[in-house]
Short mmCIF file of C-alpha atoms in Angstrom, two decimals:
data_model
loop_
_atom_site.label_atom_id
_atom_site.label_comp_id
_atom_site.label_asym_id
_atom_site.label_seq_id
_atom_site.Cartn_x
_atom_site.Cartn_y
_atom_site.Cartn_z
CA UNK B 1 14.09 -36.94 29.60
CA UNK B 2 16.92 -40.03 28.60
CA UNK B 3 20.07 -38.92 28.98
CA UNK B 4 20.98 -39.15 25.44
CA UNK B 5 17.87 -37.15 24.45
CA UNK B 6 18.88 -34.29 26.40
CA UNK B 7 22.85 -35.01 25.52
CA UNK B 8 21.96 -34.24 22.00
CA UNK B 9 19.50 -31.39 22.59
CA UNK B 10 22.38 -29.73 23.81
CA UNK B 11 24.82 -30.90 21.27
CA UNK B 12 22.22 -29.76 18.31
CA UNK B 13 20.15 -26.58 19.50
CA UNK B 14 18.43 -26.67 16.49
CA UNK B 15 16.83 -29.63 17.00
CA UNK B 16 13.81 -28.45 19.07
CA UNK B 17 12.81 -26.61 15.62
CA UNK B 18 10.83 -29.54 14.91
CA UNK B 19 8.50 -29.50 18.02
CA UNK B 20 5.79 -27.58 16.44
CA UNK B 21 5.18 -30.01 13.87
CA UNK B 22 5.42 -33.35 16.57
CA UNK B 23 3.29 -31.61 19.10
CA UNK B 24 0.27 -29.77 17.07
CA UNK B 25 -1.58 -31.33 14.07
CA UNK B 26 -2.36 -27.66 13.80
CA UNK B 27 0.03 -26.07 12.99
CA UNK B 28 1.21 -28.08 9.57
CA UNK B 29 -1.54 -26.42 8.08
CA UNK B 30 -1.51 -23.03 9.14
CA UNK B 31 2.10 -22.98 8.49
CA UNK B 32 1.71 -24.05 5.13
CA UNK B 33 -0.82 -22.44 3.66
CA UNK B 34 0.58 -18.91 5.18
CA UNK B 35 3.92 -19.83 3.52
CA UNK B 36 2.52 -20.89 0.40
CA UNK B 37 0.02 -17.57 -0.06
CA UNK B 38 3.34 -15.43 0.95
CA UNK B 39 5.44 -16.62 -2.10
CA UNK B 40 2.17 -15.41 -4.46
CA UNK B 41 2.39 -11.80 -2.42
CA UNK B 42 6.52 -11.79 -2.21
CA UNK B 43 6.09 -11.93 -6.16
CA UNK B 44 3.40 -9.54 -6.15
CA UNK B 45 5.21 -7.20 -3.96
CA UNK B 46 7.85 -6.58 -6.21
CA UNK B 47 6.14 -6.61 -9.67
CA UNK B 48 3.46 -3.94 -8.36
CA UNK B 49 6.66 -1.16 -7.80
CA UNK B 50 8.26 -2.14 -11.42
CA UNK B 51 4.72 -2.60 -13.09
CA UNK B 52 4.04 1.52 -11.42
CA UNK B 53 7.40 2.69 -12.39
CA UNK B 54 7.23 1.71 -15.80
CA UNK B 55 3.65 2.96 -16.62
CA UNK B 56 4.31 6.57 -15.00
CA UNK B 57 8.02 6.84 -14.05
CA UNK B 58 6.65 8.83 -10.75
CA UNK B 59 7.64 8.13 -6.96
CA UNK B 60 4.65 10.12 -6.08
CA UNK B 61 2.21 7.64 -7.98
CA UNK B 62 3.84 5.03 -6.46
CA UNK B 63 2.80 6.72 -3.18
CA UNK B 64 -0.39 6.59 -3.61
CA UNK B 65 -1.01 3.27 -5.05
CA UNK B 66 0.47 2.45 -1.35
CA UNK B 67 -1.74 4.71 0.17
CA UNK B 68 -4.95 3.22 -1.60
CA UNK B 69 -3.94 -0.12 -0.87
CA UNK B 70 -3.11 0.89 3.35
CA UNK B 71 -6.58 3.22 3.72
CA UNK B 72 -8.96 0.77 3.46
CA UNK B 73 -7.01 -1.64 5.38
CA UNK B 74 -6.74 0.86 8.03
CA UNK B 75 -10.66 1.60 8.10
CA UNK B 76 -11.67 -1.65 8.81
CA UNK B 77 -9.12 -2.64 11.38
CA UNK B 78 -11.30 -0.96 14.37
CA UNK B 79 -14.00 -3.20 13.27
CA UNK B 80 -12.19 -6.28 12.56
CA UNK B 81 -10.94 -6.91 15.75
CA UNK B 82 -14.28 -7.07 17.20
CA UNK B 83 -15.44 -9.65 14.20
CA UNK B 84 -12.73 -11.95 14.91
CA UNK B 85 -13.04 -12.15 18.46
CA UNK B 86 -16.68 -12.90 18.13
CA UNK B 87 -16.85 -14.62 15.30
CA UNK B 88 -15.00 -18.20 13.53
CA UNK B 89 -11.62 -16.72 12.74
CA UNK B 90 -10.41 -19.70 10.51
CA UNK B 91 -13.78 -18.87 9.00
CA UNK B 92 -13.01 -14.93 8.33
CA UNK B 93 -9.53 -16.34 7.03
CA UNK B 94 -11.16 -18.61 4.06
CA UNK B 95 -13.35 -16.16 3.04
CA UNK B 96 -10.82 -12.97 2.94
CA UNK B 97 -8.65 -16.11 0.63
CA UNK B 98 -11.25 -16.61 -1.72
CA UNK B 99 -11.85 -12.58 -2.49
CA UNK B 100 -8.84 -11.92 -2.50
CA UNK B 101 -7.69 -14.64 -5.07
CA UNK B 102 -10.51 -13.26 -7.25
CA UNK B 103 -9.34 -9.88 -7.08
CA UNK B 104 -5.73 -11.02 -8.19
CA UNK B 105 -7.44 -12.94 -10.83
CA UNK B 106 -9.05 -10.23 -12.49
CA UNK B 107 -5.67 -8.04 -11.95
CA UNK B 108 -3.68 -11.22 -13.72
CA UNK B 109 -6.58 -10.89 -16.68
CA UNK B 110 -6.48 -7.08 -16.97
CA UNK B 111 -2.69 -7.41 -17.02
CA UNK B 112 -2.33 -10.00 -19.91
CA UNK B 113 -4.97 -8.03 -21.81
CA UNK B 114 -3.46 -4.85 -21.87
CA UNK B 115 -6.37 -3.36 -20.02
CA UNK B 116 -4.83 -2.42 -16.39
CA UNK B 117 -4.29 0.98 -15.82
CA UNK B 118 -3.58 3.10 -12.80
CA UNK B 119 -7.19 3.98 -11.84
CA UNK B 120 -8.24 0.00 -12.17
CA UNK B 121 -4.87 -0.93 -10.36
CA UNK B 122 -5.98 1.72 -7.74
CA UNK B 123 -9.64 -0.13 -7.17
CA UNK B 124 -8.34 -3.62 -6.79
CA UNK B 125 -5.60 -2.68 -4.77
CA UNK B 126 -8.08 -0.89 -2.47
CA UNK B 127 -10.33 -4.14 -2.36
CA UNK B 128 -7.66 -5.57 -1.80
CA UNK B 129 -6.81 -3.98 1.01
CA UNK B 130 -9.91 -4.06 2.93
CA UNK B 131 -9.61 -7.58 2.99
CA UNK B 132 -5.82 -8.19 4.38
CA UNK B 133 -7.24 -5.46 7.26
CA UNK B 134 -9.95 -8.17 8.04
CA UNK B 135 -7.54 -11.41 7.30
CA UNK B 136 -4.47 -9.95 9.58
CA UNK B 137 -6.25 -9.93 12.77
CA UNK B 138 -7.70 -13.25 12.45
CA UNK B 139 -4.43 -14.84 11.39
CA UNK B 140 -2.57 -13.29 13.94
CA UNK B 141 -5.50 -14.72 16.36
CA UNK B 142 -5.10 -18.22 15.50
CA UNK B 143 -2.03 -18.20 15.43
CA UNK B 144 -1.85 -17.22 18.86
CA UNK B 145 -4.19 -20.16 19.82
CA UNK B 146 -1.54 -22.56 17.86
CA UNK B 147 1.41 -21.72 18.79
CA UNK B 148 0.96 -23.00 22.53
CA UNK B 149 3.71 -22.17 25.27
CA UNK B 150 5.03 -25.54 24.85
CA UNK B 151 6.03 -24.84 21.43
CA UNK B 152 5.55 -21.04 21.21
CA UNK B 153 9.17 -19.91 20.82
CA UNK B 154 9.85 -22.44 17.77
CA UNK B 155 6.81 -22.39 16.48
CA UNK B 156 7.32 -18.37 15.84
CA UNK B 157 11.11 -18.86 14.74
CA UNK B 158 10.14 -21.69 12.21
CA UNK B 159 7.21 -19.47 10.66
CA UNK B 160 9.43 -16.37 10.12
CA UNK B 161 12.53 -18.67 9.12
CA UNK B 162 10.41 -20.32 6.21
CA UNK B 163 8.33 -17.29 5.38
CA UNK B 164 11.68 -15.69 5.15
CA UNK B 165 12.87 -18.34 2.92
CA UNK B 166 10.06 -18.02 0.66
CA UNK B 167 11.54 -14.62 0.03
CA UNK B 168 15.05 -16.23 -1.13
CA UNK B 169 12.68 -17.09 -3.75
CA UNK B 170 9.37 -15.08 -4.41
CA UNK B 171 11.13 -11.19 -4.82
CA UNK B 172 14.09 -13.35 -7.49
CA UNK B 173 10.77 -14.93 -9.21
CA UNK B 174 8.95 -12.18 -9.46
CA UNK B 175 11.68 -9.93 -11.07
CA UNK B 176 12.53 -12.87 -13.35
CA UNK B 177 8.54 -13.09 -14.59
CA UNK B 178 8.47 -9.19 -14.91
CA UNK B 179 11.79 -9.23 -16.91
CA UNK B 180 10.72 -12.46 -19.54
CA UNK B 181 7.25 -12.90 -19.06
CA UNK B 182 4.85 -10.33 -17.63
CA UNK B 183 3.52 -8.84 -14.58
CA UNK B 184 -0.06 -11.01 -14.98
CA UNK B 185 1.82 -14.02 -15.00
CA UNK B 186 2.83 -12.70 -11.66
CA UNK B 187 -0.52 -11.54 -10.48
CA UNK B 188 -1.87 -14.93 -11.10
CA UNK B 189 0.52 -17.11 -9.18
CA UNK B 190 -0.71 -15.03 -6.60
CA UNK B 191 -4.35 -15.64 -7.57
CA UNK B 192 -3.50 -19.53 -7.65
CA UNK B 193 -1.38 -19.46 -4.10
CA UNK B 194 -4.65 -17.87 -2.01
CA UNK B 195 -6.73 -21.03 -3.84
CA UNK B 196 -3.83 -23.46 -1.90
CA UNK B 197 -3.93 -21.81 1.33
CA UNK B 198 -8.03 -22.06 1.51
CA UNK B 199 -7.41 -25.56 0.88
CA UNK B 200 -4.62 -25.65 3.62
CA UNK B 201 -7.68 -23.94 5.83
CA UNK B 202 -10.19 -26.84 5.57
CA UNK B 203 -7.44 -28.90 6.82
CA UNK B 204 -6.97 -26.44 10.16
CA UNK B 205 -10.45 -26.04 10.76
CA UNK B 206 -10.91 -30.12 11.48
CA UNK B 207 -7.41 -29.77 13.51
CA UNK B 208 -8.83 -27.07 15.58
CA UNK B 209 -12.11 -28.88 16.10
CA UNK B 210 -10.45 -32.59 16.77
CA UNK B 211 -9.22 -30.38 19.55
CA UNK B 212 -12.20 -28.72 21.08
CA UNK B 213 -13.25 -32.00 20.84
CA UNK B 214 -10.35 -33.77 22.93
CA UNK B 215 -10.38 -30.33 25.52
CA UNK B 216 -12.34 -31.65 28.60
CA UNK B 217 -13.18 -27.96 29.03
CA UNK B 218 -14.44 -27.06 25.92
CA UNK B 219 -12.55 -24.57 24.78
CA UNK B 220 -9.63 -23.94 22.29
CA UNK B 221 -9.42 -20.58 20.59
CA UNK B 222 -10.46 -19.93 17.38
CA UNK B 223 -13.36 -22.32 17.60
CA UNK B 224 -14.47 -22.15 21.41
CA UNK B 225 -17.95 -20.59 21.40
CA UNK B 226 -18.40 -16.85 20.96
CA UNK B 227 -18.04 -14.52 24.04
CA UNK B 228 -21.19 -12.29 24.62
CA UNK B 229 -22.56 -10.39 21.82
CA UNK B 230 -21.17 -6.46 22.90
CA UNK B 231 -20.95 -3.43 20.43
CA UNK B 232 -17.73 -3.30 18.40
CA UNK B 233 -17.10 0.15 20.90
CA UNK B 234 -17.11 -1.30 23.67
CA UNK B 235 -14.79 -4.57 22.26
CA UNK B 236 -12.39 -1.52 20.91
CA UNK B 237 -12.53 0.25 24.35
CA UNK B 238 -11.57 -3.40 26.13
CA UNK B 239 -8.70 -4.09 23.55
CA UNK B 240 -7.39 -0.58 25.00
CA UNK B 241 -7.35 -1.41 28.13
CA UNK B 242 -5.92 -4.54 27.45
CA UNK B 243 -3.09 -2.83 25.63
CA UNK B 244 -2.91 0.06 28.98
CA UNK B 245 -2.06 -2.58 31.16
CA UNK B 246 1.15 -3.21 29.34
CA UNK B 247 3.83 -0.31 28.84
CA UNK B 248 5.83 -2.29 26.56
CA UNK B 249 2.75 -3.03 24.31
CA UNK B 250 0.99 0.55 24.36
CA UNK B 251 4.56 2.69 23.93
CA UNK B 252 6.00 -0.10 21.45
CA UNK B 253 2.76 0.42 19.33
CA UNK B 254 2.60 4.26 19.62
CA UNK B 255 6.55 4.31 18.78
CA UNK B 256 6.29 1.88 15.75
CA UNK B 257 3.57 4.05 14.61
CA UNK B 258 5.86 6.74 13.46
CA UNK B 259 9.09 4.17 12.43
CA UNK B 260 7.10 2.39 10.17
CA UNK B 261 5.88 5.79 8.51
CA UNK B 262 9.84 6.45 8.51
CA UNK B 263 10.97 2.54 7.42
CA UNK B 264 8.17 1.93 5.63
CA UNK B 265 8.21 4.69 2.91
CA UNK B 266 11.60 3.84 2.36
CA UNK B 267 11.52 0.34 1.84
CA UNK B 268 8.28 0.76 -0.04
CA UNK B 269 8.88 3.87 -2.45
CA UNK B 270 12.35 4.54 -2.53
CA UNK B 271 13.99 1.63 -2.62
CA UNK B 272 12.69 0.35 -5.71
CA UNK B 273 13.09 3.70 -6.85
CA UNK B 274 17.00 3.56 -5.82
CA UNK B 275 17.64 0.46 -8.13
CA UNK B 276 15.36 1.00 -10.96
CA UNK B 277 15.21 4.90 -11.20
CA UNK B 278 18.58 6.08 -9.76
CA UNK B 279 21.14 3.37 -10.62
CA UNK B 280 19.12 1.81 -13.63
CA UNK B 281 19.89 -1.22 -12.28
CA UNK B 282 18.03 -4.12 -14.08
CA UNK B 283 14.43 -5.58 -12.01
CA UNK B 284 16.24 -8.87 -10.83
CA UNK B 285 18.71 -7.02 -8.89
CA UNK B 286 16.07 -5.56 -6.73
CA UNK B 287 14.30 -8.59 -6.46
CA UNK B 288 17.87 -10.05 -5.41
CA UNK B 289 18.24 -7.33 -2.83
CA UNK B 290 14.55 -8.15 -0.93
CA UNK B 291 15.80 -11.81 -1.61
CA UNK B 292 18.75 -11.02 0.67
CA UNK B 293 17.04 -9.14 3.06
CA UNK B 294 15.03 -12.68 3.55
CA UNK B 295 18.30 -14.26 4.37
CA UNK B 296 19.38 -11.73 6.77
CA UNK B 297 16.00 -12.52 8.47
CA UNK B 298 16.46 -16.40 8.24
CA UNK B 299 19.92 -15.73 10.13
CA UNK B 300 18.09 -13.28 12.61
CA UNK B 301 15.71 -16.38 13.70
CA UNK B 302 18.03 -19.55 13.10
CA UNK B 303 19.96 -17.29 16.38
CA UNK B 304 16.68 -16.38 17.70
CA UNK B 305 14.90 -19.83 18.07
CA UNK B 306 17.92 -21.66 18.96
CA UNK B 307 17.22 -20.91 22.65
CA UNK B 308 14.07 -21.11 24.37
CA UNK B 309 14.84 -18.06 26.78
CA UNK B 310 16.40 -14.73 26.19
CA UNK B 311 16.97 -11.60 28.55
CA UNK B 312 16.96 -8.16 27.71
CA UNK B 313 14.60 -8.45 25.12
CA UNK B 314 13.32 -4.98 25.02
CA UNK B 315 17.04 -3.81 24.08
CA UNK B 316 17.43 -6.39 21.98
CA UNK B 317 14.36 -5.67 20.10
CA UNK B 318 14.65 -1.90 19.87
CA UNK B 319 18.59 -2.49 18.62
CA UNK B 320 18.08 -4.59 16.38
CA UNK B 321 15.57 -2.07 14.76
CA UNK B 322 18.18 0.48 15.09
CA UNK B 323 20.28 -1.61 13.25
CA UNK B 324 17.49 -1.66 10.34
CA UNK B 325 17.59 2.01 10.08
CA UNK B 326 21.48 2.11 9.81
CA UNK B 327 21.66 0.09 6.99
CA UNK B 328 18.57 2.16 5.06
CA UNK B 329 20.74 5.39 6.10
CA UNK B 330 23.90 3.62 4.60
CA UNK B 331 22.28 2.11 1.04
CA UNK B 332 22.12 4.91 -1.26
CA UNK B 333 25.75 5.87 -0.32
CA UNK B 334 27.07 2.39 -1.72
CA UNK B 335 28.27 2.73 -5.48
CA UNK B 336 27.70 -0.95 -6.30
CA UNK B 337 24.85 -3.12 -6.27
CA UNK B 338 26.31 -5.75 -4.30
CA UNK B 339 27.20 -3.23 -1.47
CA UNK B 340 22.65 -2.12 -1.43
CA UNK B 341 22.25 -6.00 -1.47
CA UNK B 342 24.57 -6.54 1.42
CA UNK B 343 23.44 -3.31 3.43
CA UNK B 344 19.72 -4.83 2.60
CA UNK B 345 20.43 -8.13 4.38
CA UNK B 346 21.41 -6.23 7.46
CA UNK B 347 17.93 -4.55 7.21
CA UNK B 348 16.21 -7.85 7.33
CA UNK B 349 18.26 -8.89 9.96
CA UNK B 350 17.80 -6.34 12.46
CA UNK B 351 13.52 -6.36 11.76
CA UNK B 352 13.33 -9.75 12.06
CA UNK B 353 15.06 -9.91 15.94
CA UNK B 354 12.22 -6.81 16.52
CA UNK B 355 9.47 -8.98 15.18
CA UNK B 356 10.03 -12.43 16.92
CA UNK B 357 10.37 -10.62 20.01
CA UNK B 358 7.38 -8.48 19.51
CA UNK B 359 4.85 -11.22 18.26
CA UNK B 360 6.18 -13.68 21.30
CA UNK B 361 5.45 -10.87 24.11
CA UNK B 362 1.87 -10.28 22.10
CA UNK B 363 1.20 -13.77 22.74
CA UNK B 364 2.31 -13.83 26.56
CA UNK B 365 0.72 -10.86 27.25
CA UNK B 366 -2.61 -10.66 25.36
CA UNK B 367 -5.65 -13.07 26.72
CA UNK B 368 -6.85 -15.48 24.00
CA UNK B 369 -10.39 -14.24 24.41
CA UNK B 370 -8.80 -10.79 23.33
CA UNK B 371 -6.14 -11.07 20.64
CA UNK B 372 -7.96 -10.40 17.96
CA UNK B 373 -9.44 -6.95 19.52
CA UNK B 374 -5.30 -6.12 20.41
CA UNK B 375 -3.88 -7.36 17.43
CA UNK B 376 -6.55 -5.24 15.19
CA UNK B 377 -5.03 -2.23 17.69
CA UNK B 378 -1.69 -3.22 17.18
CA UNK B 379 -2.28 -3.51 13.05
CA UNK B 380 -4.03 -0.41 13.49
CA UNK B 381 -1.24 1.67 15.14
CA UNK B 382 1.10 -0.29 12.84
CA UNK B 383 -0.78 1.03 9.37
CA UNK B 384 -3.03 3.92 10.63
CA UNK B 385 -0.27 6.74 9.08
CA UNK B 386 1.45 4.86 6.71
CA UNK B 387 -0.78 6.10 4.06
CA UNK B 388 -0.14 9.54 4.82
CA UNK B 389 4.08 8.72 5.07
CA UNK B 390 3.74 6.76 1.46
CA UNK B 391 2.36 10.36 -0.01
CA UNK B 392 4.73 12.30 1.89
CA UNK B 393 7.87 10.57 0.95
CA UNK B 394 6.70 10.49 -2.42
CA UNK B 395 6.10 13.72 -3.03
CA UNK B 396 9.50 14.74 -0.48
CA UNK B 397 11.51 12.57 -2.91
CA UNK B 398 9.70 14.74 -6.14
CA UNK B 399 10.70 17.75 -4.30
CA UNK B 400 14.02 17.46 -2.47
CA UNK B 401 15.41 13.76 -4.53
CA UNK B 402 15.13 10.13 -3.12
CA UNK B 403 18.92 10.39 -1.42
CA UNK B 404 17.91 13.59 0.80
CA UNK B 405 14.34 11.92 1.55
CA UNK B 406 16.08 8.48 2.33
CA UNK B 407 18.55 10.23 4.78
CA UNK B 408 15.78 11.80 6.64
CA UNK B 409 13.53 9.56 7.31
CA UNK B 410 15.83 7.11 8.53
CA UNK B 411 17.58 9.77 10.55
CA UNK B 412 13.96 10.13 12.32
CA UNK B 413 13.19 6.47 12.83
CA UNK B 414 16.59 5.98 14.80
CA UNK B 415 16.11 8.95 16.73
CA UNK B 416 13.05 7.90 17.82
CA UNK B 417 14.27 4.32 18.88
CA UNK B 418 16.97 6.19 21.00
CA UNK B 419 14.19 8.14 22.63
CA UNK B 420 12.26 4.95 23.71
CA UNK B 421 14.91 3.48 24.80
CA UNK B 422 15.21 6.35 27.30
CA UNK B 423 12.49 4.82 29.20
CA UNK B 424 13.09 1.81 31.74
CA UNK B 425 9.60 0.10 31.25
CA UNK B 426 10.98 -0.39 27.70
CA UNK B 427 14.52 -0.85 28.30
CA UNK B 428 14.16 -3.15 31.02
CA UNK B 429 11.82 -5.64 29.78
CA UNK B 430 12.55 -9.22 29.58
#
């Protein structure tokens, strides 16, 4: 390297954030069309809560809209993983687009008509559903096979910088079109942003093949020839062992398991509950406070990606989820609305140090031929209760009030980070 290359490398670490888009004709696309198909969601994400809210008023609905959405995603994760790993994943990706833009069409349509009620919301949110658990494995997949070790570190800071800045904007849009317009405005944005990110998908699939064509060995992920035809059992059984062979994987995914049931409901049910229900707060403040949380997150990777090596990462990962559930434990103690937004930021702070960290050591760890049985696993562990915790802290906050339920569950998720951390293989890793 010149010296004055490497002179101002070092003078401006945030200069290597750039790589990914120098080094992969790639990645462009499956950058962009994930960011653009995130706004539609970040939008959709916070009209669904206000839309529930002001039909039935009940945390407990609320719940199981949630749950109805997370079930069928759950049920077809064990067989996902084994469709993406033997079948074209950009492939899977444009057709789960194209469904589910339909399905937020028709929401958008029943919206604007007057016709959407809870028992329609609860079928296309299902559908819905079932799709993302078939999308998620084979984006997390390519994505693997994109973000190459050359560029693997930046190329996972940039994504979760600019999907984080999305959400500077989507969560204030979406409370601004709930507030003036109306929620199927909302819905289809969404529809519109899956129709731009099948577009962006045509563009990866000739990337990805322009490659397998320049590989003297053949092969390049998502579009090397299928491995062996095997039962999806015995590809679930493999993506176990896979996931056996790494402590930090297996008791990361087992612990998360139960945080996210803790984190999860909280951020999910009570939350919007806090600022619409218990303060009577006004929607765009909410959609200010998820808007913050985005720019904790930005902050969390501009630090993150600026250097190409860090040690300790299993404390630093487990901490800086510990830090997520002290602000959650903090925010319904805060009298003023700038104090929740503040406390929020901190939340998406502390997640987003867990997640770079996770999703890099997935992508050291896992074999390409693989991910997409593992990451199914890991979605799978992820999801497979959060149903269940979206009823229960529903129906705990009916029963005992959102401030008690909030306390608890956070209370749990933080003691069960300390636990982990009790153990070296998790402690120790690097």
């Amino acid at each position: 390297m010149p010296a004055s290359t490497s002179e101002s490398g070092k003078t401006n670490p945030f200069r290597g954030f750039a790589a990914p888009f120098a080094k992969s004709r790639a990645f462009p696309f499956l950058w962009l069309g994930h960011l653009i198909s995130f706004l539609g969601s970040s939008v959709t994400m916070v009209i669904l809560p206000v839309l529930v809210y002001s039909l039935t008023g009940s945390t407990t609905t609320m719940g199981v809209v949630m749950a109805v959405y997370m079930l069928p995603n759950i049920l077809m994760l064990p067989v996902s993983g084994h469709i993406v790993d033997r079948y074209d994943r950009v492939g899977i990706m444009m057709l789960a687009d194209i469904f589910r833009a339909l399905i937020m069409l028709a929401t958008a349509v029943l919206a604007l008509t007057g016709l959407l009620s809870i028992p329609l919301l609860l079928v296309l949110i299902g559908c819905y559903g079932l799709l993302d658990g078939l999308f998620q494995p084979a984006y997390a997949a390519v994505r693997a096979t994109v973000f190459t070790p050359d560029i693997r570190v930046t190329a996972n800071s940039v994504t979760q910088i600019t999907t984080q800045t999305v959400r500077l904007i989507g969560p204030a849009l979406g409370g601004l079109l709930i507030t003036h317009l109306s929620a199927g405005i909302g819905f289809g944005l969404d529809a519109f942003t899956y129709v731009f990110s099948f577009i962006c998908l045509i563009y990866l699939r000739r990337a990805l093949i322009a490659r397998v064509r320049a590989d003297a060995s053949g092969t390049a992920g998502s579009m090397a020839a299928p491995s062996p035809s095997t039962g999806w059992k015995q590809d679930f059984m493999e993506g176990l062992a896979v996931l056996r062979s790494h402590p930090w994987l297996w008791i990361t995914i087992l612990a998360f398991s139960f945080i996210n049931i803790c984190y999860g409901g909280i951020t999910s049910i009570l939350v919007p509950w806090l600022f619409k229900v218990h303060h009577g707060w006004d929607p765009y403040l909410y959609g200010l406070a998820v808007t913050c949380s985005g720019a904790g997150a930005i902050l969390a990777g501009l630090i993150f990606g600026a250097r190409q090596r860090w040690s300790r990462r299993g404390l630093m990962a487990y901490g800086g989820a510990f830090i997520s559930g002290v602000s959650l434990l903090l925010l319904p103690f805060v009298p003023s609305a700038a104090g929740a937004v503040i406390l929020f930021s901190l939340e998406g702070f502390g997640l987003m140090v867990f997640m770079l960290i996770w999703e890099i050591s997935m992508q050291e760890l896992v074999p390409q031929e693989a991910f997409g049985r593992v990451a199914s696993l890991d979605l799978l562990g992820s999801f497979a209760l959060l149903p269940v915790g979206y009823i229960l802290v529903g129906w705990l906050a009916d029963l005992i009030g959102g401030v008690a339920t909030i306390a608890i569950f956070s209370g749990l998720g933080m003691a069960c980070i300390a636990l982990v951390l009790s153990i070296p293989a998790i402690r120790n890793f690097q």
